[in-house]
Amino acid sequence: MDAVEACLNTSLAGFGTTIFAEMSALADRTGAINLGQGFPDTDGPSEVLDAAVEAIRSGENQYPPGLGIPALRQAVAAHQQRFYGLNLDPETEVLITAGATEALAGALLGMLESGDEVVVFEPMYDSYQAVIALAGARPVPVLLRPGLATDGRYGFDPDELRAAVGPRTKMLLLNTPHNPTGKVFSHDELTLIAEVAIDADLLVVTDEVYEHLVFPGSRHHPISTLDSMAERTLTISSGGKTFNTTGWKIGWATGPAPMVAATRTAKQFLTYVNGSPFQPAIAVGLGLCDAFFSALAAEMAEKHHRLAEGLTAAGFEVYPADGTYFSTVDIRPIAPDGDGMAFCRALPERCGVVAVPNDVFYVNRAHGSHLVRFACCKRPEVIDEAVERLAALAVMR
Ligand code: PMP
Ligand code: GLN
């Protein structure tokens, strides 16, 4: 039995169950409003849903090709051209994956050697640390702090970024728009990051799943559009956030053929392929008119402002965000001990709302212990009900 007790691969020690699974289970158990795990509570465009139904009915139910169906690879390439002016060969520079999660896993497992270092901004999406560990590599975090960019926004210290790069650094892993802070990296910040990557000859992997959830007034810049960056950057995205289909898990990786091939080499032994009827449906989505994409961003901005105002009124310190589903707050005005994990575990019982503690997104968890993330991707009446419940917390103190 000792073997069974100790069966977890040591590189995964400490990763346990993801915070999203834990907090969504808590929401189910308590019936609380779930502003934890980021998923919308309404369906996306009917054209996309209808295309999936049609694909199932017309027999697209067997394994798709290893790279993904040609129509989706072409649609991804056309999307990158249309929105960002990037030219990609759908045969060699586009790979369809089981969500962005698998694209990230494939890229990191496919390109990192044991002992390599990966420079990554923290806080970071939870799968990054786990996959870096599985690859036998080491994350070297660069801290994003509120107030280091304009108007109280999250930013980083350029010297810290430069100092994070050493002889073992192989890759820089970026996420913009950023989960959990809602930061959209500016062109100037990306220029600096690009300089560091070029100087040290780093591979760059960039996670852009929230590319279409950037609020009016801000702009998403893929780092691969900067000078000399397309040739060293693998860009990852997925259809989940853009088409309200987070359960479909259709993602993609685009970039130089060798980086796509390395990702595919690992990916083919993870899932091989997935989602054959969903692939043509996401291809339809990527071809929707510009008005669809701008309305999506405007609608999310409204939800974001609604939630952020409610959280501020409830007494939290809310940090400004320019995109994504998420608002990060400092809980200390409401919970002076600043223990975000305890706060989130107790919140459903206290007031019927679920949120996610940000400490899980840090290598050094103490940096995020007083921070909590709320998701705004819900119907307005759900947001209103949640903030009303949260407002009661200050009164209860
Ligand atoms: N990256 C980030 C930053 C995310 O927030 C998420 C979760 N939506 C993912 C990757 C995973 O995306 P997918 O559901 O397409 O695997
Ligand atoms: N990306 C979503 C979030 O950050 C959840 C993804 C997941 O459950 N793994 O909330």
Tab-separated table of C-alpha atoms and ligand atoms in Angstrom:
chain	number	residue	atom	x	y	z
A	1	MET	CA	0.000	0.000	0.000
A	2	ASP	CA	2.939	2.360	0.519
A	3	ALA	CA	3.304	2.563	-3.240
A	4	VAL	CA	-0.349	3.556	-3.558
A	5	GLU	CA	-0.130	6.133	-0.790
A	6	ALA	CA	2.935	7.713	-2.392
A	7	CYS	CA	1.808	7.337	-6.011
A	8	LEU	CA	1.621	11.052	-6.942
A	9	ASN	CA	4.510	12.101	-9.157
A	10	THR	CA	6.742	14.252	-6.946
A	11	SER	CA	6.785	17.094	-9.471
A	12	LEU	CA	3.040	17.483	-8.829
A	13	ALA	CA	3.359	17.520	-5.039
A	14	GLY	CA	1.499	20.516	-3.677
A	15	PHE	CA	-0.723	21.031	-6.707
A	16	GLY	CA	-3.720	19.123	-5.267
A	17	THR	CA	-7.109	20.054	-6.752
A	18	THR	CA	-7.330	23.271	-8.772
A	19	ILE	CA	-8.850	26.227	-7.010
A	20	PHE	CA	-11.497	26.426	-9.760
A	21	ALA	CA	-12.694	22.880	-9.093
A	22	GLU	CA	-12.669	23.457	-5.331
A	23	MET	CA	-14.579	26.729	-5.477
A	24	SER	CA	-17.119	25.592	-8.106
A	25	ALA	CA	-17.842	22.492	-6.002
A	26	LEU	CA	-18.344	24.804	-3.021
A	27	ALA	CA	-20.773	26.913	-5.063
A	28	ASP	CA	-22.709	23.780	-6.089
A	29	ARG	CA	-22.817	22.506	-2.531
A	30	THR	CA	-23.992	25.780	-0.994
A	31	GLY	CA	-26.068	27.173	-3.851
A	32	ALA	CA	-23.956	30.363	-3.723
A	33	ILE	CA	-23.531	32.712	-6.709
A	34	ASN	CA	-20.362	31.559	-8.456
A	35	LEU	CA	-18.107	34.515	-9.287
A	36	GLY	CA	-15.092	32.221	-8.856
A	37	GLN	CA	-14.358	30.057	-11.902
A	38	GLY	CA	-14.595	32.217	-15.038
A	39	PHE	CA	-17.398	30.960	-17.271
A	40	PRO	CA	-20.361	32.843	-18.725
A	41	ASP	CA	-23.952	32.078	-17.713
A	42	THR	CA	-25.428	32.743	-21.168
A	43	ASP	CA	-24.906	31.064	-24.534
A	44	GLY	CA	-22.828	32.541	-27.325
A	45	PRO	CA	-23.845	33.284	-30.921
A	46	SER	CA	-26.504	30.983	-32.368
A	47	GLU	CA	-24.536	30.638	-35.634
A	48	VAL	CA	-21.794	28.897	-33.658
A	49	LEU	CA	-24.144	26.649	-31.677
A	50	ASP	CA	-26.105	25.717	-34.815
A	51	ALA	CA	-22.910	24.831	-36.668
A	52	ALA	CA	-21.954	22.341	-33.924
A	53	VAL	CA	-25.395	20.715	-33.981
A	54	GLU	CA	-25.231	20.530	-37.766
A	55	ALA	CA	-21.746	18.976	-37.616
A	56	ILE	CA	-22.931	16.284	-35.199
A	57	ARG	CA	-25.969	15.552	-37.364
A	58	SER	CA	-23.889	15.384	-40.519
A	59	GLY	CA	-21.518	12.789	-39.117
A	60	GLU	CA	-18.454	14.801	-38.056
A	61	ASN	CA	-18.081	12.553	-35.050
A	62	GLN	CA	-14.817	10.679	-35.637
A	63	TYR	CA	-11.201	11.701	-35.024
A	64	PRO	CA	-10.329	14.940	-36.783
A	65	PRO	CA	-6.842	15.228	-38.377
A	66	GLY	CA	-3.950	15.548	-35.916
A	67	LEU	CA	-3.373	19.216	-36.731
A	68	GLY	CA	-7.097	20.040	-36.579
A	69	ILE	CA	-9.581	20.287	-39.446
A	70	PRO	CA	-8.373	22.407	-42.383
A	71	ALA	CA	-11.398	24.758	-42.169
A	72	LEU	CA	-10.511	25.719	-38.589
A	73	ARG	CA	-6.793	26.067	-39.280
A	74	GLN	CA	-7.657	28.342	-42.196
A	75	ALA	CA	-10.104	30.303	-40.025
A	76	VAL	CA	-7.465	30.786	-37.308
A	77	ALA	CA	-4.941	31.989	-39.899
A	78	ALA	CA	-7.546	34.341	-41.430
A	79	HIS	CA	-8.402	35.669	-37.947
A	80	GLN	CA	-4.744	36.456	-37.176
A	81	GLN	CA	-4.465	38.229	-40.545
A	82	ARG	CA	-7.718	40.159	-40.160
A	83	PHE	CA	-7.179	41.402	-36.601
A	84	TYR	CA	-3.399	41.674	-36.398
A	85	GLY	CA	-1.965	41.564	-39.933
A	86	LEU	CA	-0.073	38.329	-39.207
A	87	ASN	CA	0.562	35.912	-42.077
A	88	LEU	CA	0.456	32.234	-41.162
A	89	ASP	CA	0.590	29.065	-43.212
A	90	PRO	CA	-2.367	26.949	-42.019
A	91	GLU	CA	-0.432	23.788	-42.965
A	92	THR	CA	2.632	24.341	-40.781
A	93	GLU	CA	2.053	27.342	-38.526
A	94	VAL	CA	-1.366	26.573	-36.981
A	95	LEU	CA	-2.237	23.731	-34.593
A	96	ILE	CA	-5.672	23.031	-33.079
A	97	THR	CA	-5.617	21.851	-29.461
A	98	ALA	CA	-7.901	20.779	-26.589
A	99	GLY	CA	-8.316	24.322	-25.319
A	100	ALA	CA	-5.554	26.775	-24.555
A	101	THR	CA	-4.706	24.523	-21.612
A	102	GLU	CA	-3.469	21.763	-23.885
A	103	ALA	CA	-1.695	24.211	-26.175
A	104	LEU	CA	0.221	25.491	-23.133
A	105	ALA	CA	1.001	21.976	-21.936
A	106	GLY	CA	2.069	20.877	-25.422
A	107	ALA	CA	4.254	23.961	-25.893
A	108	LEU	CA	6.002	23.692	-22.544
A	109	LEU	CA	6.413	19.909	-22.551
A	110	GLY	CA	7.448	20.044	-26.190
A	111	MET	CA	10.098	22.759	-25.808
A	112	LEU	CA	11.485	22.751	-22.263
A	113	GLU	CA	14.326	20.583	-20.989
A	114	SER	CA	14.721	19.543	-17.386
A	115	GLY	CA	16.579	22.343	-15.566
A	116	ASP	CA	15.472	25.112	-17.930
A	117	GLU	CA	14.139	28.340	-16.464
A	118	VAL	CA	10.976	30.085	-17.585
A	119	VAL	CA	10.531	33.777	-16.873
A	120	VAL	CA	6.873	34.427	-16.133
A	121	PHE	CA	4.914	37.316	-14.656
A	122	GLU	CA	3.121	36.538	-11.414
A	123	PRO	CA	0.302	36.234	-10.534
A	124	MET	CA	-0.178	33.657	-13.288
A	125	TYR	CA	-2.880	31.282	-14.504
A	126	ASP	CA	-2.728	28.148	-12.376
A	127	SER	CA	-1.753	25.616	-15.047
A	128	TYR	CA	1.547	27.388	-15.820
A	129	GLN	CA	3.304	26.350	-12.616
A	130	ALA	CA	2.026	22.777	-12.866
A	131	VAL	CA	3.148	22.287	-16.458
A	132	ILE	CA	6.516	23.949	-15.880
A	133	ALA	CA	6.975	21.470	-13.001
A	134	LEU	CA	5.921	18.520	-15.190
A	135	ALA	CA	8.549	19.577	-17.719
A	136	GLY	CA	11.176	19.525	-14.943
A	137	ALA	CA	11.770	23.233	-15.471
A	138	ARG	CA	11.682	26.127	-12.993
A	139	PRO	CA	9.529	29.256	-13.029
A	140	VAL	CA	11.328	32.537	-12.357
A	141	PRO	CA	8.585	34.995	-11.414
A	142	VAL	CA	8.549	38.716	-12.129
A	143	LEU	CA	6.034	40.401	-9.845
A	144	LEU	CA	3.153	42.448	-11.238
A	145	ARG	CA	2.229	45.072	-8.661
A	146	PRO	CA	-0.683	47.480	-8.532
A	147	GLY	CA	0.428	51.067	-8.973
A	148	LEU	CA	3.497	50.345	-11.126
A	149	ALA	CA	1.649	51.316	-14.331
A	150	THR	CA	-0.565	54.319	-15.086
A	151	ASP	CA	-3.537	55.196	-12.840
A	152	GLY	CA	-2.932	52.520	-10.227
A	153	ARG	CA	-2.806	49.706	-12.770
A	154	TYR	CA	-0.710	46.583	-12.380
A	155	GLY	CA	2.783	46.971	-13.803
A	156	PHE	CA	6.306	45.558	-13.435
A	157	ASP	CA	9.775	46.842	-12.739
A	158	PRO	CA	11.884	46.535	-15.940
A	159	ASP	CA	15.019	45.894	-13.882
A	160	GLU	CA	13.316	42.961	-12.178
A	161	LEU	CA	12.479	41.532	-15.585
A	162	ARG	CA	16.062	41.914	-16.824
A	163	ALA	CA	17.422	40.412	-13.609
A	164	ALA	CA	15.130	37.384	-13.946
A	165	VAL	CA	16.892	36.294	-17.143
A	166	GLY	CA	19.971	34.131	-16.620
A	167	PRO	CA	22.057	31.527	-18.440
A	168	ARG	CA	19.410	28.806	-17.918
A	169	THR	CA	16.468	30.881	-19.147
A	170	LYS	CA	14.974	29.291	-22.236
A	171	MET	CA	11.504	30.783	-22.387
A	172	LEU	CA	9.445	33.805	-21.477
A	173	LEU	CA	5.805	33.011	-20.806
A	174	LEU	CA	3.401	35.922	-21.163
A	175	ASN	CA	-0.343	36.320	-20.694
A	176	THR	CA	-2.126	39.375	-22.069
A	177	PRO	CA	-4.918	40.292	-21.415
A	178	HIS	CA	-3.971	38.937	-18.019
A	179	ASN	CA	-5.733	36.573	-15.657
A	180	PRO	CA	-6.285	37.301	-12.739
A	181	THR	CA	-5.460	41.050	-12.786
A	182	GLY	CA	-7.312	42.135	-15.948
A	183	LYS	CA	-4.129	43.905	-17.040
A	184	VAL	CA	-3.672	44.521	-20.758
A	185	PHE	CA	0.055	44.908	-21.420
A	186	SER	CA	0.741	48.213	-23.198
A	187	HIS	CA	2.717	48.509	-26.418
A	188	ASP	CA	5.586	50.100	-24.476
A	189	GLU	CA	5.651	47.264	-21.939
A	190	LEU	CA	5.611	44.681	-24.730
A	191	THR	CA	8.422	46.501	-26.534
A	192	LEU	CA	10.549	46.231	-23.419
A	193	ILE	CA	9.674	42.541	-22.971
A	194	ALA	CA	10.507	41.914	-26.639
A	195	GLU	CA	13.909	43.589	-26.234
A	196	VAL	CA	14.707	41.337	-23.277
A	197	ALA	CA	13.594	38.239	-25.216
A	198	ILE	CA	15.619	39.159	-28.298
A	199	ASP	CA	18.743	40.087	-26.304
A	200	ALA	CA	18.730	36.740	-24.485
A	201	ASP	CA	17.508	34.739	-27.512
A	202	LEU	CA	14.457	33.434	-25.625
A	203	LEU	CA	11.491	31.503	-26.913
A	204	VAL	CA	8.292	33.433	-26.177
A	205	VAL	CA	4.980	31.724	-25.474
A	206	THR	CA	2.030	34.076	-25.137
A	207	ASP	CA	-1.427	33.181	-23.855
A	208	GLU	CA	-4.016	35.496	-25.411
A	209	VAL	CA	-7.305	33.730	-24.611
A	210	TYR	CA	-8.922	37.041	-23.590
A	211	GLU	CA	-7.856	38.803	-26.805
A	212	HIS	CA	-11.441	39.870	-27.597
A	213	LEU	CA	-12.335	40.887	-24.049
A	214	VAL	CA	-10.487	44.207	-24.001
A	215	PHE	CA	-12.557	47.158	-22.861
A	216	PRO	CA	-13.114	50.161	-25.142
A	217	GLY	CA	-10.231	52.612	-24.738
A	218	SER	CA	-7.610	49.865	-24.423
A	219	ARG	CA	-6.067	47.742	-27.128
A	220	HIS	CA	-4.699	44.211	-27.268
A	221	HIS	CA	-1.303	43.909	-28.953
A	222	PRO	CA	-0.082	40.384	-29.699
A	223	ILE	CA	3.650	40.410	-28.923
A	224	SER	CA	4.197	38.537	-32.198
A	225	THR	CA	3.298	41.753	-34.068
A	226	LEU	CA	6.337	43.570	-32.666
A	227	ASP	CA	9.531	43.815	-34.734
A	228	SER	CA	11.451	40.530	-34.989
A	229	MET	CA	9.054	38.776	-32.598
A	230	ALA	CA	6.959	36.644	-34.990
A	231	GLU	CA	9.981	34.395	-35.552
A	232	ARG	CA	10.362	33.493	-31.853
A	233	THR	CA	6.766	33.630	-30.547
A	234	LEU	CA	4.150	30.919	-30.156
A	235	THR	CA	0.719	32.527	-29.671
A	236	ILE	CA	-2.007	30.590	-27.884
A	237	SER	CA	-5.724	31.299	-27.798
A	238	SER	CA	-9.046	29.475	-27.701
A	239	GLY	CA	-12.714	29.804	-28.545
A	240	GLY	CA	-14.042	29.432	-24.990
A	241	LYS	CA	-14.062	33.078	-23.925
A	242	THR	CA	-14.877	34.591	-27.300
A	243	PHE	CA	-17.898	32.408	-28.082
A	244	ASN	CA	-19.113	31.543	-24.542
A	245	THR	CA	-18.148	27.910	-25.140
A	246	THR	CA	-15.690	27.230	-22.317
A	247	GLY	CA	-16.826	23.583	-22.140
A	248	TRP	CA	-15.977	22.857	-25.775
A	249	LYS	CA	-12.211	23.155	-25.255
A	250	ILE	CA	-11.182	24.170	-28.750
A	251	GLY	CA	-7.901	26.078	-28.695
A	252	TRP	CA	-4.957	26.752	-30.970
A	253	ALA	CA	-1.288	27.609	-31.164
A	254	THR	CA	0.201	29.656	-33.986
A	255	GLY	CA	3.724	30.701	-34.831
A	256	PRO	CA	6.965	29.529	-36.421
A	257	ALA	CA	6.746	26.000	-37.860
A	258	PRO	CA	9.401	24.525	-35.502
A	259	MET	CA	7.576	25.835	-32.390
A	260	VAL	CA	4.233	24.551	-33.698
A	261	ALA	CA	5.822	21.183	-34.540
A	262	ALA	CA	7.377	20.870	-31.063
A	263	THR	CA	3.983	21.650	-29.500
A	264	ARG	CA	2.274	19.102	-31.751
A	265	THR	CA	4.842	16.445	-30.919
A	266	ALA	CA	3.892	16.604	-27.223
A	267	LYS	CA	0.206	17.326	-27.837
A	268	GLN	CA	-0.341	14.224	-29.954
A	269	PHE	CA	0.424	12.084	-26.906
A	270	LEU	CA	-1.798	14.094	-24.554
A	271	THR	CA	-5.176	13.965	-26.324
A	272	TYR	CA	-4.041	13.317	-29.904
A	273	VAL	CA	-7.165	15.242	-31.050
A	274	ASN	CA	-10.509	16.434	-29.667
A	275	GLY	CA	-13.882	18.016	-30.390
A	276	SER	CA	-14.476	17.152	-34.064
A	277	PRO	CA	-17.982	18.707	-34.295
A	278	PHE	CA	-16.898	21.773	-32.339
A	279	GLN	CA	-13.989	22.563	-34.639
A	280	PRO	CA	-16.147	23.610	-37.641
A	281	ALA	CA	-18.394	25.574	-35.273
A	282	ILE	CA	-15.483	27.608	-33.900
A	283	ALA	CA	-14.377	28.196	-37.515
A	284	VAL	CA	-17.793	29.783	-38.117
A	285	GLY	CA	-17.343	31.915	-34.997
A	286	LEU	CA	-13.928	33.207	-36.039
A	287	GLY	CA	-15.487	34.381	-39.298
A	288	LEU	CA	-18.267	36.442	-37.646
A	289	CYS	CA	-18.417	40.128	-38.541
A	290	ASP	CA	-16.414	42.837	-36.733
A	291	ALA	CA	-19.595	44.060	-35.007
A	292	PHE	CA	-19.845	40.757	-33.111
A	293	PHE	CA	-16.355	41.137	-31.672
A	294	SER	CA	-16.750	44.796	-30.704
A	295	ALA	CA	-20.159	44.158	-29.097
A	296	LEU	CA	-18.641	41.334	-27.063
A	297	ALA	CA	-15.945	43.630	-25.662
A	298	ALA	CA	-18.416	46.451	-24.964
A	299	GLU	CA	-20.786	44.096	-23.183
A	300	MET	CA	-18.009	42.680	-21.005
A	301	ALA	CA	-16.845	46.215	-20.173
A	302	GLU	CA	-20.346	47.038	-18.908
A	303	LYS	CA	-20.431	43.923	-16.751
A	304	HIS	CA	-16.952	44.707	-15.473
A	305	HIS	CA	-17.916	48.252	-14.449
A	306	ARG	CA	-21.088	47.023	-12.803
A	307	LEU	CA	-19.175	44.492	-10.726
A	308	ALA	CA	-16.240	46.813	-9.957
A	309	GLU	CA	-18.585	49.569	-8.756
A	310	GLY	CA	-20.491	47.089	-6.615
A	311	LEU	CA	-17.288	45.724	-5.092
A	312	THR	CA	-16.075	49.244	-4.341
A	313	ALA	CA	-19.417	50.120	-2.752
A	314	ALA	CA	-19.154	46.923	-0.684
A	315	GLY	CA	-15.897	48.281	0.769
A	316	PHE	CA	-13.165	46.390	-1.125
A	317	GLU	CA	-10.189	48.107	-2.714
A	318	VAL	CA	-10.696	47.270	-6.390
A	319	TYR	CA	-7.727	47.467	-8.761
A	320	PRO	CA	-8.370	48.861	-12.245
A	321	ALA	CA	-8.587	46.349	-15.108
A	322	ASP	CA	-8.767	46.887	-18.864
A	323	GLY	CA	-9.964	43.478	-19.991
A	324	THR	CA	-10.804	39.819	-19.211
A	325	TYR	CA	-13.569	38.521	-16.926
A	326	PHE	CA	-11.792	39.457	-13.728
A	327	SER	CA	-11.467	42.063	-10.983
A	328	THR	CA	-8.832	41.680	-8.314
A	329	VAL	CA	-9.576	43.247	-4.938
A	330	ASP	CA	-7.672	43.777	-1.694
A	331	ILE	CA	-9.905	42.294	0.993
A	332	ARG	CA	-8.232	43.985	3.963
A	333	PRO	CA	-10.796	46.803	4.341
A	334	ILE	CA	-13.385	44.035	4.910
A	335	ALA	CA	-11.213	41.255	6.354
A	336	PRO	CA	-8.311	42.911	8.236
A	337	ASP	CA	-6.393	39.622	8.672
A	338	GLY	CA	-5.931	39.606	4.884
A	339	ASP	CA	-6.290	35.833	4.559
A	340	GLY	CA	-7.848	35.494	1.095
A	341	MET	CA	-8.013	31.704	1.157
A	342	ALA	CA	-9.911	31.625	4.468
A	343	PHE	CA	-12.091	34.494	3.254
A	344	CYS	CA	-13.060	32.621	0.053
A	345	ARG	CA	-13.674	29.344	1.860
A	346	ALA	CA	-16.033	31.092	4.307
A	347	LEU	CA	-17.718	33.469	1.853
A	348	PRO	CA	-20.490	31.131	0.601
A	349	GLU	CA	-21.662	30.468	4.173
A	350	ARG	CA	-21.314	34.107	5.172
A	351	CYS	CA	-23.089	35.706	2.237
A	352	GLY	CA	-23.795	33.241	-0.580
A	353	VAL	CA	-21.062	34.285	-3.016
A	354	VAL	CA	-18.028	32.381	-4.332
A	355	ALA	CA	-14.731	34.048	-5.323
A	356	VAL	CA	-11.187	32.788	-5.878
A	357	PRO	CA	-8.164	33.578	-3.665
A	358	ASN	CA	-5.301	34.975	-5.718
A	359	ASP	CA	-2.509	33.419	-3.656
A	360	VAL	CA	-2.739	30.250	-5.773
A	361	PHE	CA	-1.569	32.307	-8.766
A	362	TYR	CA	1.801	33.156	-7.180
A	363	VAL	CA	5.066	31.240	-6.799
A	364	ASN	CA	5.530	33.180	-3.569
A	365	ARG	CA	1.978	32.842	-2.279
A	366	ALA	CA	2.456	35.509	0.382
A	367	HIS	CA	2.463	38.124	-2.397
A	368	GLY	CA	-1.202	37.429	-3.112
A	369	SER	CA	-2.587	36.301	0.234
A	370	HIS	CA	-4.742	39.442	0.731
A	371	LEU	CA	-6.072	39.450	-2.843
A	372	VAL	CA	-9.234	37.866	-4.187
A	373	ARG	CA	-10.598	37.572	-7.729
A	374	PHE	CA	-14.237	38.033	-8.758
A	375	ALA	CA	-15.535	37.177	-12.261
A	376	CYS	CA	-17.995	39.505	-14.022
A	377	CYS	CA	-19.053	37.212	-16.906
A	378	LYS	CA	-22.603	36.816	-15.571
A	379	ARG	CA	-26.015	38.317	-16.311
A	380	PRO	CA	-26.450	41.837	-14.856
A	381	GLU	CA	-29.087	40.700	-12.375
A	382	VAL	CA	-26.719	38.014	-11.073
A	383	ILE	CA	-23.946	40.585	-10.596
A	384	ASP	CA	-26.369	42.922	-8.816
A	385	GLU	CA	-27.540	40.188	-6.469
A	386	ALA	CA	-23.941	39.162	-5.700
A	387	VAL	CA	-22.789	42.702	-4.860
A	388	GLU	CA	-25.848	43.255	-2.691
A	389	ARG	CA	-24.927	40.150	-0.723
A	390	LEU	CA	-21.293	41.282	-0.483
A	391	ALA	CA	-22.353	44.722	0.759
A	392	ALA	CA	-23.886	42.981	3.770
A	393	LEU	CA	-20.377	41.826	4.793
A	394	ALA	CA	-19.235	45.277	5.846
A	395	VAL	CA	-22.402	45.685	7.896
A	396	MET	CA	-21.808	42.289	9.583
A	397	ARG	CA	-18.306	43.283	10.713
B	1	PMP	N1	-5.171	30.748	-20.063
B	1	PMP	C1	-5.814	31.612	-19.283
B	1	PMP	C2	-5.157	32.895	-18.922
B	1	PMP	C3	-7.094	31.311	-18.823
B	1	PMP	O1	-7.739	32.159	-18.040
B	1	PMP	C4	-7.676	30.078	-19.196
B	1	PMP	C5	-9.011	29.683	-18.633
B	1	PMP	N2	-9.989	30.104	-19.361
B	1	PMP	C6	-6.975	29.226	-20.025
B	1	PMP	C7	-5.714	29.578	-20.430
B	1	PMP	C8	-7.530	27.916	-20.444
B	1	PMP	O2	-8.285	28.043	-21.599
B	1	PMP	P1	-9.082	26.804	-22.196
B	1	PMP	O3	-10.352	26.708	-21.424
B	1	PMP	O4	-9.275	27.166	-23.626
B	1	PMP	O5	-8.245	25.605	-22.016
B	2	GLN	N1	-9.918	30.111	-16.890
B	2	GLN	C1	-10.948	30.028	-15.911
B	2	GLN	C2	-10.608	30.918	-14.743
B	2	GLN	O1	-9.514	31.412	-14.598
B	2	GLN	C3	-11.184	28.639	-15.375
B	2	GLN	C4	-10.485	27.506	-15.983
B	2	GLN	C5	-10.478	26.260	-15.148
B	2	GLN	O2	-11.431	25.938	-14.468
B	2	GLN	N2	-9.403	25.560	-15.210
B	2	GLN	O3	-11.477	31.077	-13.949
